[in-house]
PDB file of C-alpha atoms and ligand atoms in Angstrom:
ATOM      1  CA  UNK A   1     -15.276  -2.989  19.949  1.00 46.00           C
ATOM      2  CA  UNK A   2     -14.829  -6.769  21.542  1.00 43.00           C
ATOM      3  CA  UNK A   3     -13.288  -8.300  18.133  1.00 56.00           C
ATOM      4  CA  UNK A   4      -9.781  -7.573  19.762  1.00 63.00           C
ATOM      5  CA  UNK A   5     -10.133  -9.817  22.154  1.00 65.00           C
ATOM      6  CA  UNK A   6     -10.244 -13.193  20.838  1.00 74.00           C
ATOM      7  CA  UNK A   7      -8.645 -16.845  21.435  1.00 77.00           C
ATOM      8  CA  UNK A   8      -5.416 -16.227  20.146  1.00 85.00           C
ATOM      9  CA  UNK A   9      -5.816 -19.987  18.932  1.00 91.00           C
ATOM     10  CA  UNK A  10      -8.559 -19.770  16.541  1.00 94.00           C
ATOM     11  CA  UNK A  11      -6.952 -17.000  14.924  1.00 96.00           C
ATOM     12  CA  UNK A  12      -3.851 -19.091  14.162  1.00 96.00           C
ATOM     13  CA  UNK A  13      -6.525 -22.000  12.743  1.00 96.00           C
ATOM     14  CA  UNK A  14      -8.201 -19.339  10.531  1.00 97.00           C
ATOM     15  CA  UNK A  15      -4.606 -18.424   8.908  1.00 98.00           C
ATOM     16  CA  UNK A  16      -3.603 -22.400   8.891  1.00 97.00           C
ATOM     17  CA  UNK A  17      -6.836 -23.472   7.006  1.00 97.00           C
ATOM     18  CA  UNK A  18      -6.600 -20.821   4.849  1.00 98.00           C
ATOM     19  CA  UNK A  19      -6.198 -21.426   1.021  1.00 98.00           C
ATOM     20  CA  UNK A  20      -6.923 -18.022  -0.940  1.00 98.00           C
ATOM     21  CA  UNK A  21      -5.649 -15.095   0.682  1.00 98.00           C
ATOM     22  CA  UNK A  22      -6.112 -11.415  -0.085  1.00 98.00           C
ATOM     23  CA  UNK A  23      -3.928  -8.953   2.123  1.00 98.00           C
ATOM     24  CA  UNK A  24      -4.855  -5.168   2.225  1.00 97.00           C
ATOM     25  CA  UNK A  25      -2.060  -3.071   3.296  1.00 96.00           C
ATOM     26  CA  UNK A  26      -1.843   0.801   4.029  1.00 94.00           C
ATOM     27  CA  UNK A  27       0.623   3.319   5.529  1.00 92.00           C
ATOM     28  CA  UNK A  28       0.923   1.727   8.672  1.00 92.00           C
ATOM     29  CA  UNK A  29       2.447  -0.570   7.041  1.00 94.00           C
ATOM     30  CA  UNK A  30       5.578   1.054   6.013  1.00 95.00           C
ATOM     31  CA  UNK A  31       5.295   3.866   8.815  1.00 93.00           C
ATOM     32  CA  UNK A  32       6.784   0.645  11.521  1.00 93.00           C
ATOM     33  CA  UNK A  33       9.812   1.506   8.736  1.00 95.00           C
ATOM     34  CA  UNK A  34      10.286   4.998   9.344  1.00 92.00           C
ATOM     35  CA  UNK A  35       8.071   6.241   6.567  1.00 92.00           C
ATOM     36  CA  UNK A  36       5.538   9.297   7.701  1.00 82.00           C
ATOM     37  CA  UNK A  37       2.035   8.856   7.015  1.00 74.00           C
ATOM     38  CA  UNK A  38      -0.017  10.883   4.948  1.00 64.00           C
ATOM     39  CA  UNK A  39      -3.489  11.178   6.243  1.00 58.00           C
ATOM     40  CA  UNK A  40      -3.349  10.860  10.062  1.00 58.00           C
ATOM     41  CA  UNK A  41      -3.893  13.744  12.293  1.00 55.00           C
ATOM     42  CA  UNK A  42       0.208  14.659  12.263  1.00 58.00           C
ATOM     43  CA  UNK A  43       0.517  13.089   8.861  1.00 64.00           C
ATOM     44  CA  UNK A  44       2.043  14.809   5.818  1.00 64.00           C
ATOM     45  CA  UNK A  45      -0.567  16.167   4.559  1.00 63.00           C
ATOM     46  CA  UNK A  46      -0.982  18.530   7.139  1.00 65.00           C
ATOM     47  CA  UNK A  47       2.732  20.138   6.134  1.00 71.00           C
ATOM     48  CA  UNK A  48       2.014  19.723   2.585  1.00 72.00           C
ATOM     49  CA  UNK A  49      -1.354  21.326   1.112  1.00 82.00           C
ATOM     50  CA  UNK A  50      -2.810  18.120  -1.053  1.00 83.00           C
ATOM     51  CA  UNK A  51      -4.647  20.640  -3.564  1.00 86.00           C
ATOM     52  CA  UNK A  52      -0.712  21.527  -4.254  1.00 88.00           C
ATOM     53  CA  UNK A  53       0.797  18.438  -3.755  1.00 88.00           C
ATOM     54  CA  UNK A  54      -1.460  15.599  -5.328  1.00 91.00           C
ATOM     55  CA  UNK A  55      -3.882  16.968  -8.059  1.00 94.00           C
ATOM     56  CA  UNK A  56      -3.318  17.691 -11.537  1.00 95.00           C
ATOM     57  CA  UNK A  57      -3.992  21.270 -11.296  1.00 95.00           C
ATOM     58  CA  UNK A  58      -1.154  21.480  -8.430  1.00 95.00           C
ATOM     59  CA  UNK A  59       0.929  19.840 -10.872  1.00 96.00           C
ATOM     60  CA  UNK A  60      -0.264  22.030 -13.544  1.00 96.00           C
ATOM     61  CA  UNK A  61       0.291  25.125 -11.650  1.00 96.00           C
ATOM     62  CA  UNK A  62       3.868  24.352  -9.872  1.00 96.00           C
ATOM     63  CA  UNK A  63       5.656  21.213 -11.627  1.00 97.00           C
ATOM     64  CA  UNK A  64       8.913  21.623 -10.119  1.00 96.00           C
ATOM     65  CA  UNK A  65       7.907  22.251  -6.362  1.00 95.00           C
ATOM     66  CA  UNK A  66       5.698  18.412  -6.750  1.00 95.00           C
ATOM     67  CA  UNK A  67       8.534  17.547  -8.581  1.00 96.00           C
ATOM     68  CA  UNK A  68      10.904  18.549  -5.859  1.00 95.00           C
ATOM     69  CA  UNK A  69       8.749  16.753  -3.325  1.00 92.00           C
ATOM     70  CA  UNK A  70       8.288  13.743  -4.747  1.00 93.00           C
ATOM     71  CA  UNK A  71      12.222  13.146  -4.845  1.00 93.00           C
ATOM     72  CA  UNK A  72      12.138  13.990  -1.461  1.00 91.00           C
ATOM     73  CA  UNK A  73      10.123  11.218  -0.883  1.00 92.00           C
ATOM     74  CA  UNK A  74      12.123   8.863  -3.258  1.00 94.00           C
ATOM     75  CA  UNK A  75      15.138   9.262  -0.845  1.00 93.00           C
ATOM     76  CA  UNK A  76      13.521   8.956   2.103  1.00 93.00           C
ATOM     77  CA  UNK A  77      12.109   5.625   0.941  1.00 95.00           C
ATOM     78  CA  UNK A  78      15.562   4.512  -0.805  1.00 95.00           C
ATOM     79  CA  UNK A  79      17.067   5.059   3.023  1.00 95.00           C
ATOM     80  CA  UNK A  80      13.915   3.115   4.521  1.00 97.00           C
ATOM     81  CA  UNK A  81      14.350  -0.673   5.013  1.00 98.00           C
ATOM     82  CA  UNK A  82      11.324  -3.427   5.187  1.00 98.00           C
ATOM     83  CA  UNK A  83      10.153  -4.518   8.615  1.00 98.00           C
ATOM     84  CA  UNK A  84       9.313  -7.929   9.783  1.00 98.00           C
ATOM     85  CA  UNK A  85       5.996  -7.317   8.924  1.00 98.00           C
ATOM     86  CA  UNK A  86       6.846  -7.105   5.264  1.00 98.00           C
ATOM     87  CA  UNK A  87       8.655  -9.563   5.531  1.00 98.00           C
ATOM     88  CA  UNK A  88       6.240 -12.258   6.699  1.00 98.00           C
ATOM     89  CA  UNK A  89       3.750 -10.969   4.321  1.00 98.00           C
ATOM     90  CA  UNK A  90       6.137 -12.138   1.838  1.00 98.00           C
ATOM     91  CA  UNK A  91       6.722 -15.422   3.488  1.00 97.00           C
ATOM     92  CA  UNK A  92       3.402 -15.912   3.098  1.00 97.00           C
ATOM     93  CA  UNK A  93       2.577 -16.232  -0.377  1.00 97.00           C
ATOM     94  CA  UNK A  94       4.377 -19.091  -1.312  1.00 95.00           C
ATOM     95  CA  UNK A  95       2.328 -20.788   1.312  1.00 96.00           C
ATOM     96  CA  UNK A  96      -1.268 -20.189  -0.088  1.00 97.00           C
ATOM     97  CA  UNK A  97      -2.634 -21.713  -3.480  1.00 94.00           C
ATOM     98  CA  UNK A  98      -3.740 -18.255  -4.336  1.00 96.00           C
ATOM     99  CA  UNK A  99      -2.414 -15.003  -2.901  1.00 98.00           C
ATOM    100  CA  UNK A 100      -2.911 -11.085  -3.831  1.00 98.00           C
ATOM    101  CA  UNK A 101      -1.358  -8.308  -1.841  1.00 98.00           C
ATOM    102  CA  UNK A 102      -2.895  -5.008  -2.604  1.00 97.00           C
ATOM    103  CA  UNK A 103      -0.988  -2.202  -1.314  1.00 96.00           C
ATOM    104  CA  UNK A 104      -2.111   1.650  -1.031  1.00 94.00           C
ATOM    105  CA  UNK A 105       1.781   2.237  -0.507  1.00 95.00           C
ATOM    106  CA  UNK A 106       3.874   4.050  -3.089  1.00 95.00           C
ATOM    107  CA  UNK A 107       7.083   2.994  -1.552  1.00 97.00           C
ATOM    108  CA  UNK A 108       8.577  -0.280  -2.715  1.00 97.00           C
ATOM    109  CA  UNK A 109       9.221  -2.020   0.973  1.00 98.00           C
ATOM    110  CA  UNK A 110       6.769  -4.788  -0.247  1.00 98.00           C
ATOM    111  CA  UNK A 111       9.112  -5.528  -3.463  1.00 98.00           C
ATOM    112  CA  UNK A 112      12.165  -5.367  -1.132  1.00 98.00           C
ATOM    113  CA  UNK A 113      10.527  -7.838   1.774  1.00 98.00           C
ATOM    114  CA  UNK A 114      10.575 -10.375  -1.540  1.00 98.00           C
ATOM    115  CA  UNK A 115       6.935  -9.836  -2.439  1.00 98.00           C
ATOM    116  CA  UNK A 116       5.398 -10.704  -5.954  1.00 98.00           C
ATOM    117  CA  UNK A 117       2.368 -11.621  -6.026  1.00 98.00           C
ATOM    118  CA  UNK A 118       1.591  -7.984  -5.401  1.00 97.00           C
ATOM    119  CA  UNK A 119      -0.837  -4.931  -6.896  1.00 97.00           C
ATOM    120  CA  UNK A 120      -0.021  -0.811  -6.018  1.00 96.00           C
ATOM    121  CA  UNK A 121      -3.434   0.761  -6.638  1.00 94.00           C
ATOM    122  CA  UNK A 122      -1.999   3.929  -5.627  1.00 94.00           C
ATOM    123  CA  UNK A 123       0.704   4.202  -7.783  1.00 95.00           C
ATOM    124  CA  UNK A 124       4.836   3.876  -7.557  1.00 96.00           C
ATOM    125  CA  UNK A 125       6.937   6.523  -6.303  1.00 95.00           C
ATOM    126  CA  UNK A 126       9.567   5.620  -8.054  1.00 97.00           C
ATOM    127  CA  UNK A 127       7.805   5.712 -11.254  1.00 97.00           C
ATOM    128  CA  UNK A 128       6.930   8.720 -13.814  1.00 97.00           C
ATOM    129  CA  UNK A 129       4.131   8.796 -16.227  1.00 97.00           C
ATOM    130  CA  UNK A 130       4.605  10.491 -19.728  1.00 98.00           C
ATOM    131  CA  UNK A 131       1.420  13.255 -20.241  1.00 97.00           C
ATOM    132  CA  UNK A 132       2.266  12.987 -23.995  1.00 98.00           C
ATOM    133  CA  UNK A 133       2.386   9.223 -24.578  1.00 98.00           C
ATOM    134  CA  UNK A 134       1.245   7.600 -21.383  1.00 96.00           C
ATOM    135  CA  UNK A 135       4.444   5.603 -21.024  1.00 97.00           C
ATOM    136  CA  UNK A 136       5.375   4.445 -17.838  1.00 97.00           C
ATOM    137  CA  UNK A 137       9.011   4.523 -16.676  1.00 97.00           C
ATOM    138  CA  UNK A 138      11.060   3.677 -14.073  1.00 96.00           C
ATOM    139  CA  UNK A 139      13.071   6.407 -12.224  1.00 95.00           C
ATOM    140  CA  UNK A 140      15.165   4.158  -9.672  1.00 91.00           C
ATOM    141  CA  UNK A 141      18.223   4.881 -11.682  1.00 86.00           C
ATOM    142  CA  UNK A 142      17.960   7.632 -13.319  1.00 86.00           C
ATOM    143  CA  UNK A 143      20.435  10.675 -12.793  1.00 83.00           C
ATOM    144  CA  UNK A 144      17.912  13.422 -11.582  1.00 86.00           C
ATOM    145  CA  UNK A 145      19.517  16.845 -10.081  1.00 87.00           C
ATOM    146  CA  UNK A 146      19.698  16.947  -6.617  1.00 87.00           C
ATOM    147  CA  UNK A 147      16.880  19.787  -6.693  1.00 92.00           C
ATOM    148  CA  UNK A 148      14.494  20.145 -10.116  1.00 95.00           C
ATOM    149  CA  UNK A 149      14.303  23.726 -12.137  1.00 95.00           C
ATOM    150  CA  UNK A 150      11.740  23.974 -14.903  1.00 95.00           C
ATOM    151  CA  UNK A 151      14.656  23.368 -17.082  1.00 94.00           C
ATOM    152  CA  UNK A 152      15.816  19.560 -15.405  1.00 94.00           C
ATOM    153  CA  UNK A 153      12.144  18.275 -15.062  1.00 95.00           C
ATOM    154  CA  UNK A 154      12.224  14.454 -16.503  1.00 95.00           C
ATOM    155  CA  UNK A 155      11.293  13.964 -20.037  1.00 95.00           C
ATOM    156  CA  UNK A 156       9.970  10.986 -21.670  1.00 96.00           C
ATOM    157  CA  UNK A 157      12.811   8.663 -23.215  1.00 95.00           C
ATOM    158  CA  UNK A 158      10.268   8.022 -25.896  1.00 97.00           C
ATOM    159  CA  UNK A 159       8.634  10.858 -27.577  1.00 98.00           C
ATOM    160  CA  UNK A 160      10.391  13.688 -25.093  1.00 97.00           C
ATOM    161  CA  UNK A 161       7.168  14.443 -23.205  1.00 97.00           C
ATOM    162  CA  UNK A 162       6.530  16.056 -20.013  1.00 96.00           C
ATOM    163  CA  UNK A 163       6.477  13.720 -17.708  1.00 97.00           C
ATOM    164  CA  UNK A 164       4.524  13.365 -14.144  1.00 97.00           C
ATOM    165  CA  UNK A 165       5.028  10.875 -10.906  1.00 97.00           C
ATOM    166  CA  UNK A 166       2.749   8.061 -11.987  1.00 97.00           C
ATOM    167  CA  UNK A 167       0.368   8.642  -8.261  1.00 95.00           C
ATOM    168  CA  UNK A 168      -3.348   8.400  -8.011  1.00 94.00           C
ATOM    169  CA  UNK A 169      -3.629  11.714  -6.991  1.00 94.00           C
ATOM    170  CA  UNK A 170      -7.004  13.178  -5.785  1.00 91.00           C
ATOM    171  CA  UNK A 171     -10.145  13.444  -8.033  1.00 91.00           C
ATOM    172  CA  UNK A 172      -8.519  10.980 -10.265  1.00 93.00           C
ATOM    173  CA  UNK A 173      -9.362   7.367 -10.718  1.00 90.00           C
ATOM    174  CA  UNK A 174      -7.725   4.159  -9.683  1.00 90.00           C
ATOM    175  CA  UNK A 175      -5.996   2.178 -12.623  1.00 89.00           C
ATOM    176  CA  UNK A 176      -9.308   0.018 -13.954  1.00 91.00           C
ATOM    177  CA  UNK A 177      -7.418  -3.030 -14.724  1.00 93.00           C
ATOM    178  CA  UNK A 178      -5.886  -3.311 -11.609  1.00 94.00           C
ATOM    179  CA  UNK A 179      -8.971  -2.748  -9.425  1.00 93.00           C
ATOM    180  CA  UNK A 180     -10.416  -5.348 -11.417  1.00 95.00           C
ATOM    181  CA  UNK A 181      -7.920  -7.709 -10.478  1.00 96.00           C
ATOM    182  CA  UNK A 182      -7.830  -7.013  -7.075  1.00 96.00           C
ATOM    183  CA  UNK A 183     -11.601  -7.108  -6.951  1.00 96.00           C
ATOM    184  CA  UNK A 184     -11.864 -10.624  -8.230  1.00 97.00           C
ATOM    185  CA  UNK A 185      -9.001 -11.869  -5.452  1.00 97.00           C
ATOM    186  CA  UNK A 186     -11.257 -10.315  -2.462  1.00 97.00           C
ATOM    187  CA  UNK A 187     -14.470 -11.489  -3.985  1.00 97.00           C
ATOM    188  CA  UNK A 188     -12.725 -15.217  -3.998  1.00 97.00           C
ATOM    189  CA  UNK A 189     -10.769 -14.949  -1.073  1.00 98.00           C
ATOM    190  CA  UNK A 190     -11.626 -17.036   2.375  1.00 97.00           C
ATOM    191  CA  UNK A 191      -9.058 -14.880   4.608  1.00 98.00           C
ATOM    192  CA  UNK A 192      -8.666 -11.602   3.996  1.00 98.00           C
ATOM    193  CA  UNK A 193      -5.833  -9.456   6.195  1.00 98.00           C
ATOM    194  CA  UNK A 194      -6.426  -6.144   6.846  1.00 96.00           C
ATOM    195  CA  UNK A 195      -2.612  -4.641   7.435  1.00 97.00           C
ATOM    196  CA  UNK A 196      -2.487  -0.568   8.353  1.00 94.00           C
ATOM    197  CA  UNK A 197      -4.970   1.024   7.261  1.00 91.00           C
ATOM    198  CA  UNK A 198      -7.991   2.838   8.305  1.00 84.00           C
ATOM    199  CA  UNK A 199      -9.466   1.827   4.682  1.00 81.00           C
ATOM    200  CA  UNK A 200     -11.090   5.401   4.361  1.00 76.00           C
ATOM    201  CA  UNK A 201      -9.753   5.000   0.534  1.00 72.00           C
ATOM    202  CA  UNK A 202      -9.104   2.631  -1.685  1.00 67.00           C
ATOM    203  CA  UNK A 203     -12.457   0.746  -2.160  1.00 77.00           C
ATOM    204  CA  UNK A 204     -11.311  -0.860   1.174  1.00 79.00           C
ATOM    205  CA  UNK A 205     -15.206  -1.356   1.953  1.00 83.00           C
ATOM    206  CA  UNK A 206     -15.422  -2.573  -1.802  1.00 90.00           C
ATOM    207  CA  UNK A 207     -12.947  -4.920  -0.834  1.00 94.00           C
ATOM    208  CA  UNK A 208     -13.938  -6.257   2.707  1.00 94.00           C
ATOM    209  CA  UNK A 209     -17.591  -6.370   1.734  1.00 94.00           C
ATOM    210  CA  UNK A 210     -16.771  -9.055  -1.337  1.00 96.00           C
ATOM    211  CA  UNK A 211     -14.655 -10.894   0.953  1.00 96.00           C
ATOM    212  CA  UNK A 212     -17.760 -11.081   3.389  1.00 95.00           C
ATOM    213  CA  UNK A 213     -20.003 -11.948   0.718  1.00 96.00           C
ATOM    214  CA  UNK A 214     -17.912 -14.985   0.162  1.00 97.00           C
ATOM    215  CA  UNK A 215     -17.697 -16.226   3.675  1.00 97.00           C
ATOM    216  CA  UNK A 216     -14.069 -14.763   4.254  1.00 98.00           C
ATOM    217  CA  UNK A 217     -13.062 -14.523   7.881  1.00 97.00           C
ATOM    218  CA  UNK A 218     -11.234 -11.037   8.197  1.00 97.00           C
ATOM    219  CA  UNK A 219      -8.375 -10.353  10.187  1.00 97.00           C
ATOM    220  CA  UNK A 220      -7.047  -6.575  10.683  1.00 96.00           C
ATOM    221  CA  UNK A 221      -3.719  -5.661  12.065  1.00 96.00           C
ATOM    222  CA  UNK A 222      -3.961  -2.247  13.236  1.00 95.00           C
ATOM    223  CA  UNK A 223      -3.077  -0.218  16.447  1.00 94.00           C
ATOM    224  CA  UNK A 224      -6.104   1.421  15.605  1.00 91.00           C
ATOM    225  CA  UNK A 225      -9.853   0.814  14.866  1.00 91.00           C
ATOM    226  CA  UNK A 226     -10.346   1.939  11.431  1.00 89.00           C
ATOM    227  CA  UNK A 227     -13.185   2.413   9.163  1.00 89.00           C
ATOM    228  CA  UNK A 228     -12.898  -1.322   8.038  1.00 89.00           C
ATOM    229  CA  UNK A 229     -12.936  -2.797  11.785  1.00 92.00           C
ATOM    230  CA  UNK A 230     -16.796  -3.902  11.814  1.00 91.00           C
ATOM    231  CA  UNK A 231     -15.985  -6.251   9.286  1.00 91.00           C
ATOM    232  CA  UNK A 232     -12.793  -8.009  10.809  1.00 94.00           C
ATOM    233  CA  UNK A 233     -13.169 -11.391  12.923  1.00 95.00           C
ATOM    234  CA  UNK A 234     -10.370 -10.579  14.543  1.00 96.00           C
ATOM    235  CA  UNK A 235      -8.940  -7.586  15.351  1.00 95.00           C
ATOM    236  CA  UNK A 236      -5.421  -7.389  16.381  1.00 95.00           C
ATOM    237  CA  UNK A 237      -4.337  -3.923  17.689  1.00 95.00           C
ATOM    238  CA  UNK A 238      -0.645  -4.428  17.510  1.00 95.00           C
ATOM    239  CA  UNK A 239       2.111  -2.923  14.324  1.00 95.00           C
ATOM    240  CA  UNK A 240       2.158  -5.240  11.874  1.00 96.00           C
ATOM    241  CA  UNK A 241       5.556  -5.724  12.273  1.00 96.00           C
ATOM    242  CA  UNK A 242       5.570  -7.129  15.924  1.00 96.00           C
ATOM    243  CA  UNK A 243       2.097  -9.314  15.442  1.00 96.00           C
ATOM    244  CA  UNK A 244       2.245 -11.016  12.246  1.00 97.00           C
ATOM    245  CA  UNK A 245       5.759 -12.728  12.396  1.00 97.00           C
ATOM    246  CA  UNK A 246       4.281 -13.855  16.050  1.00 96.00           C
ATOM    247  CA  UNK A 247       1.194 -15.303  14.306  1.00 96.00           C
ATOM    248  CA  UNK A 248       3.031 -16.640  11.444  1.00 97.00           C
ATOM    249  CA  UNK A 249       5.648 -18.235  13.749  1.00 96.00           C
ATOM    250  CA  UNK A 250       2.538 -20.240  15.125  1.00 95.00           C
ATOM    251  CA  UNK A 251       0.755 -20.848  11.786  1.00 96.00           C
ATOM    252  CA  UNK A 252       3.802 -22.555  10.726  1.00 95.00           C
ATOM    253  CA  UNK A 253       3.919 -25.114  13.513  1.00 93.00           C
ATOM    254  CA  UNK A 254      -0.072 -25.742  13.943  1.00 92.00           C
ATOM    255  CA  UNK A 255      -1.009 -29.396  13.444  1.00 87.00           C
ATOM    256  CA  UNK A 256      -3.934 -30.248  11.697  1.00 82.00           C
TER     257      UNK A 256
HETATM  258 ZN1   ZN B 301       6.198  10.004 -24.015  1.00 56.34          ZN
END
């Protein structure tokens, strides 16, 4: 591919002319904090079968051993920290007229970086969902045992239900309203960022193709060429975390 090399110039005009600005961020993301992927070659997914892990009938079969490893997971992102790369995408939004990040992350390094004009089609790690009365609750603070039996599983404050981490797991679909939402922000967008992600899931073609349709220029930040890398202007194979606050630095002093 020849879109990474590029005049580092024009890609600083593209981000300073900018006015709506969709950014499409993936594990790459938060693996720059520490975070393992899941679906690389050495990601987790290779040490934990997905048909246990991240389907209903996993769930179904084995609640407290998903249970068990999605706490894991909760303290390995409460001990991860954003990196500047989160950090400038939250710098950013304050600086467009319209703004959407959509994040396939289930960690909450976006939040933390200061983030709000923000969508997590894939779910929230740190949130349970109530099989009973589909209520949605926060599990930041609650007091869970430091390992789950089928006794200490989390209830539902409401109704006492069973309750399961609120993830898109396989086979199941992403939350309609906010794919709709996200939709509508690519499909008006005229820069969309690619941060991270091979975008293999996640409608990521969906995404980049309405972005094209509208005459968006596309920039990726990835180490890696990824599924979504024929559609990107510029292609900047650097970690988010060391390119964008570079870029950014320069966006903010461009003169028009
Ligand atoms: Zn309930």
């Amino acid at each position: 591919m020849s879109n990474s090399i590029f005049l580092q110039k024009d890609l600083i005009e593209v981000f300073a002319k900018a006015k709506n600005v969709f950014v499409f961020t993936g594990a790459g993301a938060s693996k720059e904090s520490g975070l393992p992927t899941f679906r690389e070659i050495d990601g987790e997914w290779k040490r934990f079968d997905p048909m246990t892990f991240a389907t209903m009938e996993g769930f179904v079969h084995d609640p407290v051993l998903v249970w068990n490893m999605y706490r894991s997971r909760q303290k390995q992102i409460a001990q991860a920290q954003p990196n500047p790369g989160h950090i400038t995408l939250a710098c950013m939004e304050s600086f467009y007229s319209d703004f959407l990040l959509v994040t396939q992350n289930v960690d909450d390094l976006h939040e933390r970086a200061g983030s709000e004009k923000m969508v997590k089609i894939h779910g929230d790690a740190w949130q349970m969902r109530c099989l009973e009365c589909s209520g949605i609750f926060d599990v930041r603070d609650q007091d869970f045992p430091e390992e789950f039996v089928m006794e200490t599983l989390p209830k539902c404050p409401n109704c006492g239900g069973f309750c399961r981490p609120n993830i898109v797991w396989f086979g199941e679909y992403l939350c309609a309203e906010t794919l709709c939402l996200a939709t509508h922000h690519a499909s008006i967008c005229d820069l969309m960022i690619i941060v991270g992600t091979s975008g293999e899931v996640s409608n990521g073609y969906g995404f980049a193709e309405f972005a094209c349709d509208n005459g968006a220029k596309i920039v990726e930040i990835n180490p890696t060429e990824g599924l979504l890398t024929e559609y990107a202007d510029f292609w900047v194979a650097e970690p988010a975390g060391e390119a964008l606050p570079r870029i950014w630095g320069e966006v903010l002093s461009y003169e028009f």
